[in-house]
Amino acid sequence: MKKVFMGLAALAFVLVSCEQEQENSPLNDAQEVQVDMSDFYVYTDEVTDVSSKGANGKDCASMKVLNANLNANPGLAKKMYDIEKNARKFIAAKKGGNGNGNGGNGGGDPVDPPVDDGLGVINIPVIVHVIYNNSNENISSAQIDSQIDVLNKDFNATNSDVGLVPSEFAGSVADSDFSFTLSQVVRVSSSRTSWGTNDAMKSSANGGSDAITPDTHLNIWVCNIGGGILGYAQFPGGSAATDGIVVSPQYFGTTGFVSSPFDGGRTTTHEVGHWINLRHIWGDGRCRQDDFVADTPSSDRPNYGCPSYPTAHCRSNDMTMNYMDYVDDACMYMFSEGQKQRMRAVFAPGGPRDGFIN
């Protein structure tokens, strides 16, 4: 009887401790918020407008890789659903509303004024893995530094071309409060001339380079992907062993071995956006498929080159200058406030990237 009593007492202590922990948890308010998840999806249609892509069209393989990972890992869809729900709760708790981002009408509505999410400036240490087959691919330290500089400017709206945003979207331009610092450069010589998108470059067993502390560092593999692919990213929720982004060397940074019209470092900005949970601006589907962000208008296709303003699809003007479209580097120069909220939510307590918060 004494053992039973002691067991009940211990259970009561655990329950009280859990209640106190929940009361003290920064996400307690968010956990109480009810959010609408009816619009959420994980698989995409990978829609591209081939007719307007042209010979030099941007090609990001992130959604194709995501679909392949979902097929290979049956538990990934549920994990991504839970990550999305937690992020929406966090956003909703901070600014009110249902947290689903699209306002119930597929996007285009303005978000609420910026709200302090309590996370402060988020520092992201970066580890760059340079995997090279020739001297051009063994990019210089100056080229790597130039890319870190672009990331800091693009994510904090200090890029020189942000003033080109048309007045329709100027009020949505976001300073996302991220700080990127170069932590380490790893260089690996390889006999391979191209790597594809099956993550082989992320394993030393395959002649690549293993991810380093991905729970607290952004790993970037710079290697020739091949097939005209500029880069790809892993969304939050995937395997730690492959977490990070991959960029071909000629599209990384702004100096050295770079290739126009993608020589402005914006491929990496785009892929880091995916890594922090942003979808393509057009939602990778038709007009009713959304990117889960309220202040990015609906569209049914990517834009290429340098489209004139306004360019309209789905009865609204496209935000072609957004980093999550496919336009040339010189013609993309903003994230939106809604995208900022979405990115920062994955760093909140209980989020998939909360290890970056000290």
Short mmCIF file of N, CA and C in Angstrom, two decimals, residues 85-216:
data_model
loop_
_atom_site.label_atom_id
_atom_site.label_comp_id
_atom_site.label_asym_id
_atom_site.label_seq_id
_atom_site.Cartn_x
_atom_site.Cartn_y
_atom_site.Cartn_z
N LYS A 85 1.52 23.78 -38.05
CA LYS A 85 0.51 24.11 -37.04
C LYS A 85 1.13 24.89 -35.89
N ASN A 86 2.29 24.46 -35.44
CA ASN A 86 2.99 25.15 -34.35
C ASN A 86 3.36 26.57 -34.76
N ALA A 87 3.82 26.73 -36.02
CA ALA A 87 4.20 28.06 -36.51
C ALA A 87 2.99 28.98 -36.58
N ARG A 88 1.88 28.46 -37.06
CA ARG A 88 0.66 29.27 -37.16
C ARG A 88 0.16 29.68 -35.78
N LYS A 89 0.27 28.77 -34.81
CA LYS A 89 -0.14 29.11 -33.46
C LYS A 89 0.73 30.22 -32.88
N PHE A 90 2.03 30.12 -33.14
CA PHE A 90 2.95 31.13 -32.63
C PHE A 90 2.64 32.50 -33.23
N ILE A 91 2.43 32.53 -34.55
CA ILE A 91 2.12 33.79 -35.22
C ILE A 91 0.80 34.36 -34.72
N ALA A 92 -0.22 33.49 -34.62
CA ALA A 92 -1.54 33.94 -34.20
C ALA A 92 -1.53 34.47 -32.78
N ALA A 93 -0.76 33.84 -31.91
CA ALA A 93 -0.70 34.27 -30.52
C ALA A 93 -0.06 35.65 -30.39
N LYS A 94 0.85 35.96 -31.32
CA LYS A 94 1.55 37.25 -31.26
C LYS A 94 0.74 38.39 -31.86
N LYS A 95 -0.07 38.09 -32.88
CA LYS A 95 -0.75 39.19 -33.56
C LYS A 95 -2.27 39.04 -33.64
N GLY A 96 -2.79 37.94 -33.10
CA GLY A 96 -4.23 37.72 -33.21
C GLY A 96 -4.58 37.10 -34.54
N GLY A 97 -5.78 36.51 -34.66
CA GLY A 97 -6.22 35.88 -35.91
C GLY A 97 -6.07 34.39 -35.84
N ASN A 98 -6.24 33.73 -36.99
CA ASN A 98 -6.21 32.27 -37.01
C ASN A 98 -4.88 31.70 -37.46
N GLY A 99 -3.93 32.59 -37.81
CA GLY A 99 -2.58 32.13 -38.09
C GLY A 99 -2.37 31.40 -39.38
N ASN A 100 -3.39 31.29 -40.23
CA ASN A 100 -3.22 30.47 -41.43
C ASN A 100 -2.59 31.24 -42.59
N GLY A 101 -2.35 32.53 -42.41
CA GLY A 101 -1.56 33.27 -43.38
C GLY A 101 -2.31 33.72 -44.61
N ASN A 102 -3.21 32.92 -45.14
CA ASN A 102 -3.80 33.31 -46.41
C ASN A 102 -5.11 34.06 -46.26
N GLY A 103 -5.53 34.31 -45.03
CA GLY A 103 -6.73 35.11 -44.81
C GLY A 103 -7.99 34.48 -45.32
N GLY A 104 -7.91 33.21 -45.73
CA GLY A 104 -9.08 32.49 -46.18
C GLY A 104 -9.46 32.75 -47.63
N ASN A 105 -8.67 33.56 -48.36
CA ASN A 105 -9.05 33.85 -49.74
C ASN A 105 -7.89 33.66 -50.71
N GLY A 106 -6.89 32.88 -50.30
CA GLY A 106 -5.81 32.55 -51.24
C GLY A 106 -4.72 33.58 -51.32
N GLY A 107 -4.66 34.53 -50.40
CA GLY A 107 -3.57 35.49 -50.38
C GLY A 107 -3.97 36.83 -50.94
N GLY A 108 -3.08 37.81 -50.74
CA GLY A 108 -3.30 39.14 -51.28
C GLY A 108 -3.76 40.15 -50.25
N ASP A 109 -4.26 39.70 -49.09
CA ASP A 109 -4.65 40.63 -48.05
C ASP A 109 -3.43 41.09 -47.29
N PRO A 110 -3.40 42.35 -46.84
CA PRO A 110 -2.27 42.81 -46.04
C PRO A 110 -2.28 42.16 -44.67
N VAL A 111 -1.09 41.91 -44.13
CA VAL A 111 -1.00 41.39 -42.78
C VAL A 111 -1.10 42.54 -41.80
N ASP A 112 -1.25 42.21 -40.51
CA ASP A 112 -1.29 43.22 -39.48
C ASP A 112 0.05 43.94 -39.41
N PRO A 113 0.10 45.12 -38.78
CA PRO A 113 1.37 45.81 -38.61
C PRO A 113 2.38 44.93 -37.89
N PRO A 114 3.69 45.15 -38.12
CA PRO A 114 4.71 44.31 -37.49
C PRO A 114 4.53 44.23 -35.98
N VAL A 115 4.70 43.03 -35.44
CA VAL A 115 4.56 42.80 -34.01
C VAL A 115 5.84 42.15 -33.50
N ASP A 116 6.32 42.58 -32.32
CA ASP A 116 7.51 42.00 -31.73
C ASP A 116 7.22 40.56 -31.31
N ASP A 117 7.94 39.61 -31.90
CA ASP A 117 7.69 38.21 -31.57
C ASP A 117 8.53 37.73 -30.39
N GLY A 118 9.35 38.62 -29.84
CA GLY A 118 10.14 38.28 -28.67
C GLY A 118 11.41 37.49 -28.96
N LEU A 119 11.72 37.23 -30.20
CA LEU A 119 12.88 36.41 -30.55
C LEU A 119 14.15 37.23 -30.75
N GLY A 120 14.01 38.55 -30.93
CA GLY A 120 15.17 39.40 -31.17
C GLY A 120 15.83 39.11 -32.50
N VAL A 121 17.05 39.62 -32.68
CA VAL A 121 17.81 39.34 -33.90
C VAL A 121 18.29 37.89 -33.82
N ILE A 122 18.00 37.12 -34.84
CA ILE A 122 18.35 35.70 -34.86
C ILE A 122 19.66 35.51 -35.62
N ASN A 123 20.68 35.03 -34.92
CA ASN A 123 21.97 34.80 -35.56
C ASN A 123 22.03 33.40 -36.15
N ILE A 124 22.45 33.31 -37.39
CA ILE A 124 22.55 32.03 -38.09
C ILE A 124 24.01 31.81 -38.51
N PRO A 125 24.75 31.00 -37.75
CA PRO A 125 26.12 30.66 -38.17
C PRO A 125 26.07 29.78 -39.41
N VAL A 126 26.96 30.04 -40.35
CA VAL A 126 26.94 29.34 -41.64
C VAL A 126 28.21 28.52 -41.83
N ILE A 127 28.04 27.27 -42.22
CA ILE A 127 29.16 26.42 -42.60
C ILE A 127 29.06 26.15 -44.10
N VAL A 128 30.10 26.53 -44.84
CA VAL A 128 30.11 26.36 -46.30
C VAL A 128 31.00 25.19 -46.67
N HIS A 129 30.42 24.21 -47.34
CA HIS A 129 31.16 23.04 -47.84
C HIS A 129 31.43 23.26 -49.33
N VAL A 130 32.67 23.49 -49.68
CA VAL A 130 33.04 23.68 -51.08
C VAL A 130 33.53 22.35 -51.63
N ILE A 131 32.76 21.75 -52.52
CA ILE A 131 33.13 20.46 -53.12
C ILE A 131 33.45 20.71 -54.58
N TYR A 132 34.69 20.54 -54.96
CA TYR A 132 35.13 21.02 -56.27
C TYR A 132 35.81 19.93 -57.09
N ASN A 133 35.66 20.09 -58.41
CA ASN A 133 36.30 19.20 -59.36
C ASN A 133 37.42 19.91 -60.12
N ASN A 134 37.37 21.25 -60.09
CA ASN A 134 38.39 22.04 -60.78
C ASN A 134 38.62 23.34 -60.03
N SER A 135 39.54 24.14 -60.49
CA SER A 135 39.92 25.36 -59.76
C SER A 135 38.79 26.39 -59.73
N ASN A 136 37.98 26.45 -60.79
CA ASN A 136 36.85 27.38 -60.79
C ASN A 136 35.86 27.04 -59.67
N GLU A 137 35.56 25.74 -59.52
CA GLU A 137 34.61 25.32 -58.50
C GLU A 137 35.16 25.46 -57.09
N ASN A 138 36.46 25.50 -56.95
CA ASN A 138 37.08 25.73 -55.63
C ASN A 138 37.06 27.24 -55.36
N ILE A 139 35.87 27.76 -55.13
CA ILE A 139 35.66 29.21 -55.07
C ILE A 139 36.47 29.86 -53.96
N SER A 140 36.78 31.12 -54.16
CA SER A 140 37.63 31.86 -53.25
C SER A 140 36.91 32.27 -51.97
N SER A 141 37.70 32.62 -50.98
CA SER A 141 37.14 33.15 -49.74
C SER A 141 36.38 34.44 -50.00
N ALA A 142 36.87 35.23 -50.95
CA ALA A 142 36.18 36.49 -51.29
C ALA A 142 34.79 36.22 -51.85
N GLN A 143 34.66 35.17 -52.67
CA GLN A 143 33.35 34.83 -53.22
C GLN A 143 32.41 34.37 -52.11
N ILE A 144 32.91 33.58 -51.18
CA ILE A 144 32.10 33.14 -50.05
C ILE A 144 31.67 34.33 -49.20
N ASP A 145 32.61 35.22 -48.91
CA ASP A 145 32.29 36.41 -48.10
C ASP A 145 31.24 37.27 -48.78
N SER A 146 31.30 37.36 -50.11
CA SER A 146 30.33 38.19 -50.83
C SER A 146 28.92 37.63 -50.67
N GLN A 147 28.81 36.30 -50.59
CA GLN A 147 27.49 35.70 -50.42
C GLN A 147 26.94 35.95 -49.01
N ILE A 148 27.77 35.86 -48.01
CA ILE A 148 27.34 36.16 -46.65
C ILE A 148 26.86 37.61 -46.55
N ASP A 149 27.55 38.49 -47.24
CA ASP A 149 27.16 39.91 -47.26
C ASP A 149 25.79 40.08 -47.91
N VAL A 150 25.53 39.36 -49.00
CA VAL A 150 24.23 39.45 -49.68
C VAL A 150 23.12 38.95 -48.76
N LEU A 151 23.36 37.85 -48.07
CA LEU A 151 22.34 37.31 -47.17
C LEU A 151 21.97 38.34 -46.09
N ASN A 152 22.96 38.97 -45.50
CA ASN A 152 22.68 39.95 -44.46
C ASN A 152 21.91 41.15 -45.00
N LYS A 153 22.23 41.57 -46.19
CA LYS A 153 21.51 42.70 -46.77
C LYS A 153 20.09 42.33 -47.19
N ASP A 154 19.94 41.19 -47.85
CA ASP A 154 18.63 40.79 -48.36
C ASP A 154 17.64 40.50 -47.24
N PHE A 155 18.08 39.84 -46.19
CA PHE A 155 17.17 39.47 -45.12
C PHE A 155 16.89 40.61 -44.15
N ASN A 156 17.63 41.70 -44.29
CA ASN A 156 17.42 42.85 -43.41
C ASN A 156 17.02 44.11 -44.17
N ALA A 157 16.66 43.94 -45.44
CA ALA A 157 16.18 45.04 -46.28
C ALA A 157 17.16 46.20 -46.33
N THR A 158 18.46 45.90 -46.31
CA THR A 158 19.48 46.93 -46.48
C THR A 158 20.14 46.83 -47.85
N ASN A 159 19.59 45.98 -48.73
CA ASN A 159 20.08 45.87 -50.10
C ASN A 159 19.83 47.17 -50.85
N SER A 160 20.76 47.54 -51.70
CA SER A 160 20.69 48.84 -52.37
C SER A 160 19.51 48.97 -53.32
N ASP A 161 18.97 47.83 -53.81
CA ASP A 161 17.88 47.91 -54.78
C ASP A 161 16.49 47.80 -54.15
N VAL A 162 16.39 47.79 -52.83
CA VAL A 162 15.08 47.67 -52.19
C VAL A 162 14.18 48.86 -52.52
N GLY A 163 14.80 49.98 -52.87
CA GLY A 163 14.03 51.16 -53.23
C GLY A 163 13.29 51.03 -54.54
N LEU A 164 13.56 49.95 -55.29
CA LEU A 164 12.88 49.73 -56.57
C LEU A 164 11.51 49.07 -56.40
N VAL A 165 11.18 48.64 -55.19
CA VAL A 165 9.88 48.01 -54.95
C VAL A 165 8.77 48.99 -55.29
N PRO A 166 7.80 48.62 -56.12
CA PRO A 166 6.71 49.55 -56.48
C PRO A 166 5.87 49.89 -55.26
N SER A 167 5.21 51.03 -55.33
CA SER A 167 4.45 51.55 -54.19
C SER A 167 3.39 50.57 -53.70
N GLU A 168 2.82 49.76 -54.60
CA GLU A 168 1.80 48.80 -54.21
C GLU A 168 2.29 47.85 -53.12
N PHE A 169 3.59 47.51 -53.17
CA PHE A 169 4.15 46.53 -52.23
C PHE A 169 5.14 47.15 -51.25
N ALA A 170 5.41 48.44 -51.37
CA ALA A 170 6.44 49.06 -50.54
C ALA A 170 6.14 48.93 -49.05
N GLY A 171 4.86 48.99 -48.68
CA GLY A 171 4.50 48.89 -47.27
C GLY A 171 4.67 47.50 -46.70
N SER A 172 4.91 46.51 -47.55
CA SER A 172 5.08 45.13 -47.09
C SER A 172 6.53 44.70 -46.99
N VAL A 173 7.47 45.56 -47.40
CA VAL A 173 8.88 45.19 -47.36
C VAL A 173 9.31 44.94 -45.92
N ALA A 174 10.00 43.82 -45.69
CA ALA A 174 10.32 43.41 -44.32
C ALA A 174 11.82 43.41 -44.05
N ASP A 175 12.18 43.93 -42.88
CA ASP A 175 13.48 43.69 -42.27
C ASP A 175 13.28 42.48 -41.36
N SER A 176 13.80 41.33 -41.76
CA SER A 176 13.48 40.09 -41.08
C SER A 176 14.31 39.82 -39.82
N ASP A 177 15.30 40.68 -39.55
CA ASP A 177 16.09 40.58 -38.32
C ASP A 177 16.83 39.25 -38.20
N PHE A 178 17.58 38.91 -39.26
CA PHE A 178 18.48 37.77 -39.23
C PHE A 178 19.91 38.27 -39.39
N SER A 179 20.83 37.62 -38.72
CA SER A 179 22.25 37.93 -38.87
C SER A 179 22.98 36.65 -39.27
N PHE A 180 23.64 36.68 -40.42
CA PHE A 180 24.38 35.52 -40.91
C PHE A 180 25.88 35.74 -40.68
N THR A 181 26.53 34.77 -40.07
CA THR A 181 27.96 34.86 -39.81
C THR A 181 28.64 33.61 -40.33
N LEU A 182 29.76 33.78 -41.02
CA LEU A 182 30.50 32.64 -41.54
C LEU A 182 31.24 31.96 -40.40
N SER A 183 30.93 30.70 -40.15
CA SER A 183 31.53 29.96 -39.05
C SER A 183 32.69 29.07 -39.49
N GLN A 184 32.57 28.47 -40.67
CA GLN A 184 33.58 27.50 -41.09
C GLN A 184 33.47 27.26 -42.59
N VAL A 185 34.61 27.00 -43.23
CA VAL A 185 34.64 26.60 -44.63
C VAL A 185 35.33 25.24 -44.72
N VAL A 186 34.65 24.29 -45.34
CA VAL A 186 35.20 22.94 -45.55
C VAL A 186 35.43 22.76 -47.05
N ARG A 187 36.62 22.34 -47.43
CA ARG A 187 36.91 22.15 -48.85
C ARG A 187 37.22 20.68 -49.13
N VAL A 188 36.54 20.12 -50.14
CA VAL A 188 36.70 18.72 -50.50
C VAL A 188 36.91 18.61 -52.01
N SER A 189 38.04 18.00 -52.41
CA SER A 189 38.29 17.75 -53.82
C SER A 189 37.57 16.47 -54.24
N SER A 190 36.96 16.50 -55.43
CA SER A 190 36.17 15.36 -55.88
C SER A 190 36.42 15.08 -57.36
N SER A 191 36.29 13.82 -57.72
CA SER A 191 36.41 13.43 -59.13
C SER A 191 35.08 13.58 -59.86
N ARG A 192 34.00 13.84 -59.13
CA ARG A 192 32.68 13.96 -59.75
C ARG A 192 32.53 15.31 -60.43
N THR A 193 31.94 15.31 -61.61
CA THR A 193 31.73 16.55 -62.34
C THR A 193 30.36 17.16 -62.08
N SER A 194 29.41 16.37 -61.58
CA SER A 194 28.09 16.88 -61.20
C SER A 194 27.51 15.96 -60.14
N TRP A 195 26.55 16.50 -59.35
CA TRP A 195 26.08 15.77 -58.18
C TRP A 195 24.59 15.44 -58.19
N GLY A 196 23.80 16.12 -58.99
CA GLY A 196 22.37 15.86 -58.99
C GLY A 196 21.70 16.34 -57.71
N THR A 197 20.51 15.83 -57.44
CA THR A 197 19.72 16.33 -56.31
C THR A 197 19.37 15.26 -55.29
N ASN A 198 20.16 14.17 -55.25
CA ASN A 198 19.85 13.09 -54.31
C ASN A 198 20.63 13.20 -53.00
N ASP A 199 21.22 14.37 -52.73
CA ASP A 199 21.93 14.68 -51.49
C ASP A 199 23.25 13.92 -51.34
N ALA A 200 23.79 13.36 -52.42
CA ALA A 200 25.05 12.62 -52.33
C ALA A 200 26.19 13.49 -51.82
N MET A 201 26.16 14.78 -52.16
CA MET A 201 27.24 15.68 -51.75
C MET A 201 27.27 15.91 -50.24
N LYS A 202 26.21 15.48 -49.55
CA LYS A 202 26.11 15.71 -48.11
C LYS A 202 26.65 14.54 -47.28
N SER A 203 27.37 13.64 -47.93
CA SER A 203 27.90 12.47 -47.25
C SER A 203 29.35 12.23 -47.64
N SER A 204 30.22 12.14 -46.64
CA SER A 204 31.63 11.86 -46.92
C SER A 204 31.81 10.47 -47.51
N ALA A 205 30.86 9.57 -47.19
CA ALA A 205 30.93 8.22 -47.74
C ALA A 205 30.77 8.22 -49.26
N ASN A 206 30.12 9.26 -49.78
CA ASN A 206 29.94 9.39 -51.22
C ASN A 206 30.95 10.35 -51.85
N GLY A 207 31.94 10.73 -51.07
CA GLY A 207 32.94 11.67 -51.58
C GLY A 207 32.57 13.11 -51.36
N GLY A 208 31.49 13.35 -50.61
CA GLY A 208 31.07 14.72 -50.31
C GLY A 208 31.53 15.15 -48.94
N SER A 209 30.68 15.88 -48.23
CA SER A 209 31.05 16.43 -46.93
C SER A 209 29.85 16.34 -46.00
N ASP A 210 30.03 15.76 -44.82
CA ASP A 210 28.94 15.56 -43.88
C ASP A 210 28.46 16.88 -43.28
N ALA A 211 27.17 16.95 -42.97
CA ALA A 211 26.61 18.11 -42.26
C ALA A 211 27.27 18.25 -40.89
N ILE A 212 27.48 19.48 -40.47
CA ILE A 212 28.12 19.77 -39.19
C ILE A 212 27.12 20.52 -38.30
N THR A 213 26.85 19.97 -37.14
CA THR A 213 25.94 20.56 -36.15
C THR A 213 24.76 21.30 -36.79
N PRO A 214 23.93 20.59 -37.58
CA PRO A 214 22.83 21.26 -38.29
C PRO A 214 21.75 21.81 -37.37
N ASP A 215 21.74 21.40 -36.10
CA ASP A 215 20.74 21.94 -35.18
C ASP A 215 21.07 23.36 -34.76
N THR A 216 22.32 23.80 -34.98
CA THR A 216 22.72 25.16 -34.60
C THR A 216 23.42 25.91 -35.73
#
